[in-house]
PDB file of C-alpha atoms and ligand atoms in Angstrom:
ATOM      1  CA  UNK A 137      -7.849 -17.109  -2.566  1.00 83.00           C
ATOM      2  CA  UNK A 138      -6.164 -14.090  -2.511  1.00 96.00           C
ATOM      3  CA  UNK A 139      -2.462 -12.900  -3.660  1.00 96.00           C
ATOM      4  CA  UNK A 140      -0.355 -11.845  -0.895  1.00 97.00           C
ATOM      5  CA  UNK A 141       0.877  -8.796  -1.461  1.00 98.00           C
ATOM      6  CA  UNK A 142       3.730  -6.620  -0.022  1.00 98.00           C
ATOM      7  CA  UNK A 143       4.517  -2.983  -0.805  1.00 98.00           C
ATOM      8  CA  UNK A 144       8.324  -1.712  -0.174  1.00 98.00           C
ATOM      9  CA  UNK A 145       7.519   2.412   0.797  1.00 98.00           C
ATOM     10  CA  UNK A 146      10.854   4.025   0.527  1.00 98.00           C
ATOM     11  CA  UNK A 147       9.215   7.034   1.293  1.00 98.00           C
ATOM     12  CA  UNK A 148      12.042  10.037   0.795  1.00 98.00           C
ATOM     13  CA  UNK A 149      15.114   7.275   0.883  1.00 98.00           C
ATOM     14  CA  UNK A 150      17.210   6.662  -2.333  1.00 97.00           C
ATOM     15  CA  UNK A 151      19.410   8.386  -3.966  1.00 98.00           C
ATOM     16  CA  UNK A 152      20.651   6.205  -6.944  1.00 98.00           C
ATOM     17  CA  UNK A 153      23.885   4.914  -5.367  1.00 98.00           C
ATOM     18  CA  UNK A 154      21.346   3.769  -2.586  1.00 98.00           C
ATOM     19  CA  UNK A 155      18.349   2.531  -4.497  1.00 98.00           C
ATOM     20  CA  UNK A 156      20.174   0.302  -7.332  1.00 98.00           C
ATOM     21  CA  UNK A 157      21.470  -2.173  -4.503  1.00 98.00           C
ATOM     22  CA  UNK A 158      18.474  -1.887  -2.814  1.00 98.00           C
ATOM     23  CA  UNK A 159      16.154  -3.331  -5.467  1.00 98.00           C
ATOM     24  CA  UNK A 160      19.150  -5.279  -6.970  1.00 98.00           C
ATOM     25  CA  UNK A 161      19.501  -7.265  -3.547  1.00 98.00           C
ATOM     26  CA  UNK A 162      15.377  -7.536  -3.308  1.00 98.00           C
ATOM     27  CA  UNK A 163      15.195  -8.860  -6.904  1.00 98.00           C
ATOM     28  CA  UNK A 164      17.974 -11.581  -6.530  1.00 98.00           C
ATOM     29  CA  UNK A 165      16.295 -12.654  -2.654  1.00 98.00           C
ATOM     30  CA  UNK A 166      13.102 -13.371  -4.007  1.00 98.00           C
ATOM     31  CA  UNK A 167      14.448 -14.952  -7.300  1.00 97.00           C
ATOM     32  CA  UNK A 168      12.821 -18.240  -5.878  1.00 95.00           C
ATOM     33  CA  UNK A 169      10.007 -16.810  -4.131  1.00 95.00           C
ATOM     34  CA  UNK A 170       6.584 -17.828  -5.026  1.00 93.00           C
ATOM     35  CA  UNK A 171       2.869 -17.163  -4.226  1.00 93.00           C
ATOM     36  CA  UNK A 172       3.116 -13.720  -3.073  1.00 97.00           C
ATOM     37  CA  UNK A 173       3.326 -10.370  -5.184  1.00 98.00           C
ATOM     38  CA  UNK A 174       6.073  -7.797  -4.254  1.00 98.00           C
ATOM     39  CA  UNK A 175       6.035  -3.792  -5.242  1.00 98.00           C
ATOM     40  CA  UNK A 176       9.032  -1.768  -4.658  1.00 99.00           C
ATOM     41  CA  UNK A 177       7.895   2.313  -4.578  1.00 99.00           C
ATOM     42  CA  UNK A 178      11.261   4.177  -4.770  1.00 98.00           C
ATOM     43  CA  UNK A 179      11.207   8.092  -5.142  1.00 98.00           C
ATOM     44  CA  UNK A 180      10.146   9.169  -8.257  1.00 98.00           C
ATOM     45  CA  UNK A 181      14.102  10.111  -9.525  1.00 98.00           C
ATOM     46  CA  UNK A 182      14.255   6.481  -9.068  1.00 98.00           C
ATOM     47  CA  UNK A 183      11.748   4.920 -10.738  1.00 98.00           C
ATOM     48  CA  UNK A 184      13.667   4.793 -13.617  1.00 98.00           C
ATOM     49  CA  UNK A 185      16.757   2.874 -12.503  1.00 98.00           C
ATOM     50  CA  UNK A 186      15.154   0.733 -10.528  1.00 98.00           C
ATOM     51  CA  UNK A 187      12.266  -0.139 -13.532  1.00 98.00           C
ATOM     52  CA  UNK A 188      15.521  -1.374 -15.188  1.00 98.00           C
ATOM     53  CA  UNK A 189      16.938  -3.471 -12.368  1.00 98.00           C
ATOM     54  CA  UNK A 190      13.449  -5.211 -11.705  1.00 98.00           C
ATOM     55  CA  UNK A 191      12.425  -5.277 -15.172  1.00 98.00           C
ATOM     56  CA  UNK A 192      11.903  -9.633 -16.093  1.00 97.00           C
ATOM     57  CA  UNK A 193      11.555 -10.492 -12.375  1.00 98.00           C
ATOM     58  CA  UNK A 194       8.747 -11.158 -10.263  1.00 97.00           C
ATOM     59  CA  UNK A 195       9.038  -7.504  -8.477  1.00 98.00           C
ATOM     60  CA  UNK A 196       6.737  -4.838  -9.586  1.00 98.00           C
ATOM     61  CA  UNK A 197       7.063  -1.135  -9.753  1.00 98.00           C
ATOM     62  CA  UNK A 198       5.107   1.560  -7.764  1.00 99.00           C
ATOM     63  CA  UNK A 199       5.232   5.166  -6.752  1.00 99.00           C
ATOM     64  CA  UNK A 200       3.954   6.700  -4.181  1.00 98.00           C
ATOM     65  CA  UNK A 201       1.792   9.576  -5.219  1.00 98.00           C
ATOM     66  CA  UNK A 202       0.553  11.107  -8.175  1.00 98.00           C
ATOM     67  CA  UNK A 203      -1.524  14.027  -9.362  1.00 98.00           C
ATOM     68  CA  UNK A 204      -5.455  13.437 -10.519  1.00 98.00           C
ATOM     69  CA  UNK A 205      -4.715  15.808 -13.902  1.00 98.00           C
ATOM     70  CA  UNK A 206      -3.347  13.744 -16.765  1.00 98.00           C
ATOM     71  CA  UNK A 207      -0.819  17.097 -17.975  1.00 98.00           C
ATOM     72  CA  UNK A 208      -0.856  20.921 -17.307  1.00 98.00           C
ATOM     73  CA  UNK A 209       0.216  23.302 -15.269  1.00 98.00           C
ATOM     74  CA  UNK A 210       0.956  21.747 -12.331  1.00 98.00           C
ATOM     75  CA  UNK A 211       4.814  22.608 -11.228  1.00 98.00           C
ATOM     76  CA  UNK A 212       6.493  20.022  -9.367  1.00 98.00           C
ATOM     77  CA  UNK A 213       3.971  17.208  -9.864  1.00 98.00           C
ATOM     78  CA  UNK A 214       3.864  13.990 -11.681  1.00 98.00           C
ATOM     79  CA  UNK A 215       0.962  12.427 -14.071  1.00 98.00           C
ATOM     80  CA  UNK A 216       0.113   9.146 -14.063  1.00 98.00           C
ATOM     81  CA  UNK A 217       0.745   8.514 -17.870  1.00 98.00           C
ATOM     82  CA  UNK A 218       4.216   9.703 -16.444  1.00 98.00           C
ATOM     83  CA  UNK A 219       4.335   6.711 -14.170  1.00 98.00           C
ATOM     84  CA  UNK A 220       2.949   4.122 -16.497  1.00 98.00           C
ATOM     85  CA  UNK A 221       5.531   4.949 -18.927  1.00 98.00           C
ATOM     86  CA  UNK A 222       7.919   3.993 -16.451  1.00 98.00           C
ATOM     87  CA  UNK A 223       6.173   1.025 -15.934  1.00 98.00           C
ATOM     88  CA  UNK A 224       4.898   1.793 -12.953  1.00 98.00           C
ATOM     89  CA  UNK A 225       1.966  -0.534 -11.752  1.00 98.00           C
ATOM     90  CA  UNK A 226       0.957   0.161  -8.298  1.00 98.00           C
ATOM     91  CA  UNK A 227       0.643   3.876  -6.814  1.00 99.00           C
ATOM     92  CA  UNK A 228       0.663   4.791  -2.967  1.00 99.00           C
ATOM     93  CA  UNK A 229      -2.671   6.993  -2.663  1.00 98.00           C
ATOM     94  CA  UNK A 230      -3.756   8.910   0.928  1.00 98.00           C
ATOM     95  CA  UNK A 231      -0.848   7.794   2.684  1.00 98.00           C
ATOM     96  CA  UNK A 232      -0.988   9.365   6.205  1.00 98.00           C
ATOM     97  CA  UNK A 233       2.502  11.502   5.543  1.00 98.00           C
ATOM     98  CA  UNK A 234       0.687  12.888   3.129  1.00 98.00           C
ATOM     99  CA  UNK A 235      -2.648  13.676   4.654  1.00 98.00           C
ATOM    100  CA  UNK A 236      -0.559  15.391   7.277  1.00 97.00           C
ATOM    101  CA  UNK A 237       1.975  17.369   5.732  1.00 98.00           C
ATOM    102  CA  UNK A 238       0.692  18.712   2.621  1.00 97.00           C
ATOM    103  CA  UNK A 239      -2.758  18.006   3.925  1.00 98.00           C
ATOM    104  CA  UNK A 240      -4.404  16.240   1.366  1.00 98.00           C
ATOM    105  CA  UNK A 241      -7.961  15.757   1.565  1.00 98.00           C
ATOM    106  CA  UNK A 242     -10.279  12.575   1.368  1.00 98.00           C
ATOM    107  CA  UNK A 243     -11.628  14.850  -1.966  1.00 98.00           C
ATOM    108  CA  UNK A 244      -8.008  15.028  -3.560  1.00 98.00           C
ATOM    109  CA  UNK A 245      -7.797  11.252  -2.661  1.00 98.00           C
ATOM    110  CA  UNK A 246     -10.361  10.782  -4.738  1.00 98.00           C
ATOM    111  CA  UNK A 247      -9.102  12.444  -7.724  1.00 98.00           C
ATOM    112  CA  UNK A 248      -6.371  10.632  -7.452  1.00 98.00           C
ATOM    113  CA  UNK A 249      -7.433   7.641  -7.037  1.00 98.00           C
ATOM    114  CA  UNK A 250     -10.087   7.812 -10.514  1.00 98.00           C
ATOM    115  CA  UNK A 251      -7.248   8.908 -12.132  1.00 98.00           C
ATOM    116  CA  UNK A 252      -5.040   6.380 -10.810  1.00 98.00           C
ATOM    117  CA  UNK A 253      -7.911   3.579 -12.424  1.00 98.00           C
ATOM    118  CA  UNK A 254      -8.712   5.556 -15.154  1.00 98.00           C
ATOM    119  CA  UNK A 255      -4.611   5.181 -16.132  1.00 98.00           C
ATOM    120  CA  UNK A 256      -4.565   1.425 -15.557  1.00 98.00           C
ATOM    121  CA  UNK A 257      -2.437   2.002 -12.564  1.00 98.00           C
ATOM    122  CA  UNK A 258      -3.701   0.069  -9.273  1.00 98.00           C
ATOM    123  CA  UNK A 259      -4.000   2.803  -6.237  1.00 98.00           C
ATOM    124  CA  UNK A 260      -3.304   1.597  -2.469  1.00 99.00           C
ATOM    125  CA  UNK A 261      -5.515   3.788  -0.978  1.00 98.00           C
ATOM    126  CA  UNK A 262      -4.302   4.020   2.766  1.00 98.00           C
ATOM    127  CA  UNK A 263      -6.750   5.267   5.304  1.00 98.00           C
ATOM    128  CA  UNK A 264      -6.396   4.858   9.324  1.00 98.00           C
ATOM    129  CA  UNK A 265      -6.737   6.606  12.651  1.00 98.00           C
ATOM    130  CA  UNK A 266      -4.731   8.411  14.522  1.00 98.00           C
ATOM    131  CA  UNK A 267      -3.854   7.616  18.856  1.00 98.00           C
ATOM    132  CA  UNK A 268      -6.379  10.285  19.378  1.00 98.00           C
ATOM    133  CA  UNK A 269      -9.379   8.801  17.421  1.00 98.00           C
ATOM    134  CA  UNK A 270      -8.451   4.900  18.804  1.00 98.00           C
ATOM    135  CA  UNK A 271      -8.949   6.662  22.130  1.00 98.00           C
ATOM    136  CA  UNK A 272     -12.223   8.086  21.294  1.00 98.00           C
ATOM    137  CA  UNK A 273     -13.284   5.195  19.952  1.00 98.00           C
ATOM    138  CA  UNK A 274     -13.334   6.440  16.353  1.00 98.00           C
ATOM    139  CA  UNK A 275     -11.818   4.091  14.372  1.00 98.00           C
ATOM    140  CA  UNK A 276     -13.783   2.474  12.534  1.00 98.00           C
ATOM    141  CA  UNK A 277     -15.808   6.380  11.715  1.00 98.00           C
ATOM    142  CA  UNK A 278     -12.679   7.539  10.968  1.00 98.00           C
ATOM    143  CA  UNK A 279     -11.831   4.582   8.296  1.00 98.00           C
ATOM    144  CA  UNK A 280     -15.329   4.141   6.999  1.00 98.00           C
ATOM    145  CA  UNK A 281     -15.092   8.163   6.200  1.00 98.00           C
ATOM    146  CA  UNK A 282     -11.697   7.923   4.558  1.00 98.00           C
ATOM    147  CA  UNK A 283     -13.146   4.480   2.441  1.00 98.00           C
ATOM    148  CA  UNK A 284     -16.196   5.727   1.486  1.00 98.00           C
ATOM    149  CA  UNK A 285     -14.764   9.505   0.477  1.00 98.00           C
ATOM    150  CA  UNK A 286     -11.481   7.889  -1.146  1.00 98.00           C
ATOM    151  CA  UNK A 287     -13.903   5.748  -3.322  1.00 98.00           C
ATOM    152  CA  UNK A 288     -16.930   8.108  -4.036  1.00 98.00           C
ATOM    153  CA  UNK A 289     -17.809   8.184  -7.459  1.00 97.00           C
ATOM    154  CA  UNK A 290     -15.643   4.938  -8.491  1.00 97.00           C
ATOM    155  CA  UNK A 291     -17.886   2.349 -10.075  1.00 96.00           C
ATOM    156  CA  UNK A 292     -18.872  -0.523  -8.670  1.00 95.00           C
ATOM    157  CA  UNK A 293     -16.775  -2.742 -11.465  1.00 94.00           C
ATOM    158  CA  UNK A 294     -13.875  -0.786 -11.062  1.00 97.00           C
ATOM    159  CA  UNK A 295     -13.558  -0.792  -6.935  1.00 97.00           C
ATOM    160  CA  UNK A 296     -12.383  -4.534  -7.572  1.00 94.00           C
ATOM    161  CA  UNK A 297      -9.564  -3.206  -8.930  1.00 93.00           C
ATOM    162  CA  UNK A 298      -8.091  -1.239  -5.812  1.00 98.00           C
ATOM    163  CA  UNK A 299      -6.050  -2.286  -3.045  1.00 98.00           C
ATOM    164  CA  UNK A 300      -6.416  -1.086   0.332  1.00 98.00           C
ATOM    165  CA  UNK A 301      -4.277  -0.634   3.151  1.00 98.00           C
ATOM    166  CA  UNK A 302      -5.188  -0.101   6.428  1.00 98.00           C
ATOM    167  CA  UNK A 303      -2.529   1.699   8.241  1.00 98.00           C
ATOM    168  CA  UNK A 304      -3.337   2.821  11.923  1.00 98.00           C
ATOM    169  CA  UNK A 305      -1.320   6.536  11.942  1.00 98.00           C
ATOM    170  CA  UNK A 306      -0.285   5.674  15.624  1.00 98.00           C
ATOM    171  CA  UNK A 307       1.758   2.467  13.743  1.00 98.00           C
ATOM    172  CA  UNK A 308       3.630   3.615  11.642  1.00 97.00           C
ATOM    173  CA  UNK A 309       7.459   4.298  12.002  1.00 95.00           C
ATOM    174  CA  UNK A 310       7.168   4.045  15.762  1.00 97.00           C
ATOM    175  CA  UNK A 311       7.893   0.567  16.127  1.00 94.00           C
ATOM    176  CA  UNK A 312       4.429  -0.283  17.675  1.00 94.00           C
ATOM    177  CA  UNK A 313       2.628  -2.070  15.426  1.00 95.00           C
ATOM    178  CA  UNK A 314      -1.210  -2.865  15.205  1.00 97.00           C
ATOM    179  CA  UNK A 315      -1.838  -6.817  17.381  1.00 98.00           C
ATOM    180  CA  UNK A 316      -2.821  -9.273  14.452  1.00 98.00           C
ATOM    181  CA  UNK A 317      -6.543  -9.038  15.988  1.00 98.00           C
ATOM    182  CA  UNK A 318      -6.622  -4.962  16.129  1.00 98.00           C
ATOM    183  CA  UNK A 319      -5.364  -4.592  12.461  1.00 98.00           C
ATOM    184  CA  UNK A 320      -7.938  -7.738  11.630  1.00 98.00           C
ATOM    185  CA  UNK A 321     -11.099  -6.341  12.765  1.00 98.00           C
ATOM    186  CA  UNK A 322     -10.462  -3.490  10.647  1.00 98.00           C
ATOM    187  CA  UNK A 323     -10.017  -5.052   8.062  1.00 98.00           C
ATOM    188  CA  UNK A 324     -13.067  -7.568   8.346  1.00 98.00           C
ATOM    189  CA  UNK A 325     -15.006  -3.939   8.792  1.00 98.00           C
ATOM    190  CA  UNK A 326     -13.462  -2.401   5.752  1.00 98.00           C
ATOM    191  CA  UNK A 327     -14.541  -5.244   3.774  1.00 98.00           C
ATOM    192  CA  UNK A 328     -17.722  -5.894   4.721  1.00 98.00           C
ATOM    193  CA  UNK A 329     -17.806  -2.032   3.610  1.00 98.00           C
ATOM    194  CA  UNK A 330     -16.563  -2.829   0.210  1.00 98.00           C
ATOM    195  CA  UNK A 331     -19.254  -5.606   0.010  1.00 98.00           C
ATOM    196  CA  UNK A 332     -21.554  -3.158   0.580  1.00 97.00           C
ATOM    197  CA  UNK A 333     -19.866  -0.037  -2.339  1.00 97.00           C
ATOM    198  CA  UNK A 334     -19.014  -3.252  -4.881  1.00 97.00           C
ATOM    199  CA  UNK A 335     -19.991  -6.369  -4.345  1.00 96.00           C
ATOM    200  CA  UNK A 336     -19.859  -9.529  -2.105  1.00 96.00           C
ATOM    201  CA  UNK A 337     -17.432 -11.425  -4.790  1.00 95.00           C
ATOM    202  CA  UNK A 338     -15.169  -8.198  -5.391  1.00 95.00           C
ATOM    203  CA  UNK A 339     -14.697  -7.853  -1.606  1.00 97.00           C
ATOM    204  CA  UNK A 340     -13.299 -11.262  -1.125  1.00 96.00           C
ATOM    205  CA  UNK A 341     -11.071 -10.758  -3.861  1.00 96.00           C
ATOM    206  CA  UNK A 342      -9.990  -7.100  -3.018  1.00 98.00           C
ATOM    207  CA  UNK A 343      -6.464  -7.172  -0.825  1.00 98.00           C
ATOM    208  CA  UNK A 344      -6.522  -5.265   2.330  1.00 98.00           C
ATOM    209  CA  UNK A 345      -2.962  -5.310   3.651  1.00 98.00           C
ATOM    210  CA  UNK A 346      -1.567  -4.120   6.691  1.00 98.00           C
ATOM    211  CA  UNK A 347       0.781  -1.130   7.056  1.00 98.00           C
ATOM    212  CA  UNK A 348       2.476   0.469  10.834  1.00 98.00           C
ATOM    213  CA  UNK A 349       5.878  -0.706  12.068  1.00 97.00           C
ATOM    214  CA  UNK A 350       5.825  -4.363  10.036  1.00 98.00           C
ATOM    215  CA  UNK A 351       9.098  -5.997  10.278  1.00 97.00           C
ATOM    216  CA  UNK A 352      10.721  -9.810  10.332  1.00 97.00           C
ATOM    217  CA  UNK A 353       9.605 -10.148  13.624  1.00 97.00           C
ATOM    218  CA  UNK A 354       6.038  -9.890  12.970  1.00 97.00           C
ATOM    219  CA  UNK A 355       5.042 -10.254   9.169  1.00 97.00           C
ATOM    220  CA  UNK A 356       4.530 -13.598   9.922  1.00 96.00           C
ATOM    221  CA  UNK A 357       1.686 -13.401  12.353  1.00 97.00           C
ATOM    222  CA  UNK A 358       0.019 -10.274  10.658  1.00 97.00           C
ATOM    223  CA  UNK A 359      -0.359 -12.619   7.759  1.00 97.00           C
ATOM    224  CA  UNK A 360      -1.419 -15.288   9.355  1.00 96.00           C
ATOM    225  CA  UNK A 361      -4.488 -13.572  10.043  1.00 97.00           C
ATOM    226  CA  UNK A 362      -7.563 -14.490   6.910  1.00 96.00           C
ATOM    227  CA  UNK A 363      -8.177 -10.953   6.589  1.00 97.00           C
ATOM    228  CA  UNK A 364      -4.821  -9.317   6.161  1.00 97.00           C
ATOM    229  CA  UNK A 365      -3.341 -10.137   2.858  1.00 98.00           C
ATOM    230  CA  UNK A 366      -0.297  -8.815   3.309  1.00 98.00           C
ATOM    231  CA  UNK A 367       1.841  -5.703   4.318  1.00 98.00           C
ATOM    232  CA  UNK A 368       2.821  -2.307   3.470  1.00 98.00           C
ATOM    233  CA  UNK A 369       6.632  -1.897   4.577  1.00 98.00           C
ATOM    234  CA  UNK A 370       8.073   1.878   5.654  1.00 98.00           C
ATOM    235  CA  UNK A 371      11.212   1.640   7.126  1.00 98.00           C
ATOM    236  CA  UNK A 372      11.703  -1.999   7.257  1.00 98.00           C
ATOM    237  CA  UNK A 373      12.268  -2.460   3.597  1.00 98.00           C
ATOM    238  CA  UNK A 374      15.201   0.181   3.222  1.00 98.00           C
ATOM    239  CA  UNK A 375      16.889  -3.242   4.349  1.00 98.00           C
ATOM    240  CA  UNK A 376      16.883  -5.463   1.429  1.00 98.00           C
ATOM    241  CA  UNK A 377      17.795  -8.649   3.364  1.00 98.00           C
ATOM    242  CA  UNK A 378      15.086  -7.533   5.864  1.00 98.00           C
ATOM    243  CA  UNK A 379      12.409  -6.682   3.426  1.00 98.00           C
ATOM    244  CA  UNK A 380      13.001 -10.095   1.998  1.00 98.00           C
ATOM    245  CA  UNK A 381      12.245 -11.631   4.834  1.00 98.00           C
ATOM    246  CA  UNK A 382       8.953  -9.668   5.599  1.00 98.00           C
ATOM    247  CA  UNK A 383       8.132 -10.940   2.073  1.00 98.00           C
ATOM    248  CA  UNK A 384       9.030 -14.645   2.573  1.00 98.00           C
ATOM    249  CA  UNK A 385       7.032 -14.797   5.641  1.00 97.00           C
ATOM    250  CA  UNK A 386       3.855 -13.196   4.687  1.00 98.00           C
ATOM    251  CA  UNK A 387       3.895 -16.019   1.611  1.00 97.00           C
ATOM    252  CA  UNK A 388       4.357 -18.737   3.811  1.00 95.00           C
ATOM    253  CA  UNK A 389       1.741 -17.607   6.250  1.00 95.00           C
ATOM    254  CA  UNK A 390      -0.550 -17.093   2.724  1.00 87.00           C
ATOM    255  CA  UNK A 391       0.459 -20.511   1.926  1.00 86.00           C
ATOM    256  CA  UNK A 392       0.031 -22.064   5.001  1.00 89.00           C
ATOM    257  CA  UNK A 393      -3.549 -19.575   5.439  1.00 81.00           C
ATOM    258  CA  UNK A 394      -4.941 -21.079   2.056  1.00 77.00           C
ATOM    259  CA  UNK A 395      -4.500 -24.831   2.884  1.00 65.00           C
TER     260      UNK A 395
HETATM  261  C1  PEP B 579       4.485   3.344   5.682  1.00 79.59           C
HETATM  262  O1  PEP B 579       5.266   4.194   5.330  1.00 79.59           O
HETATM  263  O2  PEP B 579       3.466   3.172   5.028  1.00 79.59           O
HETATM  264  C2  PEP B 579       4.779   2.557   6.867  1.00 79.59           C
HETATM  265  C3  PEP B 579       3.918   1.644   7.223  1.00 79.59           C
HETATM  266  O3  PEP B 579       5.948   2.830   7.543  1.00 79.59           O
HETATM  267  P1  PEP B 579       6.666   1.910   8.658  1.00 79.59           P
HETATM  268  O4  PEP B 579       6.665   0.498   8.131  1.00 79.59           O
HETATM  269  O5  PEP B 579       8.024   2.483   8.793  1.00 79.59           O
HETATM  270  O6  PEP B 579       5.840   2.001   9.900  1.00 79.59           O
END
């Protein structure tokens, strides 16, 4: 059985008088919370402070980039050894923003993400269409091209230790989330692909979780679904009570899934 898992993305939110309370009031809501894994990914100026709020509870650090060089001259950008000393665990990897506004390529995704594994830290790769390519009927090309390319050159071995998310671009912070079934069949697709660049037994235990406009209202029925093991959370969990929630529900539907 898989670990539910769900990300917090606070994307370029946080200063510290906004992040301590933030991860202060997700730490002390999940206190009691069992059988589901939670990352928080503040900004990077707030790893720090919020490594030292989380630090002894269940709540895990990640960030949500990083470069593929381990030093050097690289102005502006941060090494993974950076993060891990932090005690950063998790790192965001491809996310759409990203792809889009800097315009990193499935190549640089790669880089990252060896590095990433080569660091000990676990990448979420993120790949997913765009409105355009659903219409065309390109989803599944588009996410096979963005798996495959994101993971080229990672041995087989080491693919078990990635988590993917599958986040549909048209999703996310629009409020229109991917149906239970859409965001499913993806991810029974991106699997059988990773049974395919691993192995059968890593690809049932790799997560696949489901990113695009989750909130209370749905986690729930996202995670009821076998093949989405969880959530990555945008806007939603800039709401500690609310990210809570999404995080409750998704373990009870993993509970509830595994009996
Ligand atoms: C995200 O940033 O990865 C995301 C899914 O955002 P939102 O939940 O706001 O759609």
């Amino acid at each position: 059985m898989r670990m539910p898992l769900c990300v917090g993305n606070w994307k370029m939110f946080g200063t510290l008088a906004e992040a301590r309370p933030l991860a202060t009031g997700v730490r002390d809501g999940l206190r009691r919370t069992k059988d589901v894994e939670t990352v928080l990914c503040p900004p990077f100026t707030a790893l720090q402070a919020v490594g030292e709020i989380l630090a002894g509870s269940s709540v895990v650090l990640g960030a949500q980039n990083c470069h593929p060089e381990p030093s050097g001259a690289h102005t502006g950008e941060i090494a993974p050894p950076m993060l891990t000393e932090l005690g950063c665990r998790y790192v965001i990897l491809g996310h759409s923003e990203r792809r889009r506004e800097v315009g990193e390529t499935d190549e640089l995704i790669n880089r990252k993400t060896r590095a990433a594994l080569a660091h000990g830290l676990t990448p979420i790769l993120c790949v997913g269409e765009t409105a355009e390519e659903r219409r065309q009927g390109l989803t599944f090309t588009t996410v096979e091209g963005q798996l495959r390319a994101g993971l080229a050159e990672v041995p087989a071995e080491a693919i078990a230790g990635v988590v993917l998310a599958y986040e549909p671009v048209w999703a996310i912070g629009t409020g229109a989330n991917a149906t239970p079934s859409q965001a499913a069949e993806v991810h029974g697709y991106l699997r059988g692909l990773l049974s395919e660049l691993a192995s059968k037994d890593a690809a049932g235990a790799i997560r696949i979780v489901y990113g695009g406009s989750v909130k209370g209202e749905n986690a729930e029925l996202l995670a009821a679904e076998s093949e989405i093991d969880g959530a990555l959370v945008g806007g939603a969990s800039l709401n500690a009570q609310g990210f809570v929630t999404i995080v409750k529900k998704t373990a009870r539907a993993g509970a509830v899934r595994g009996n």
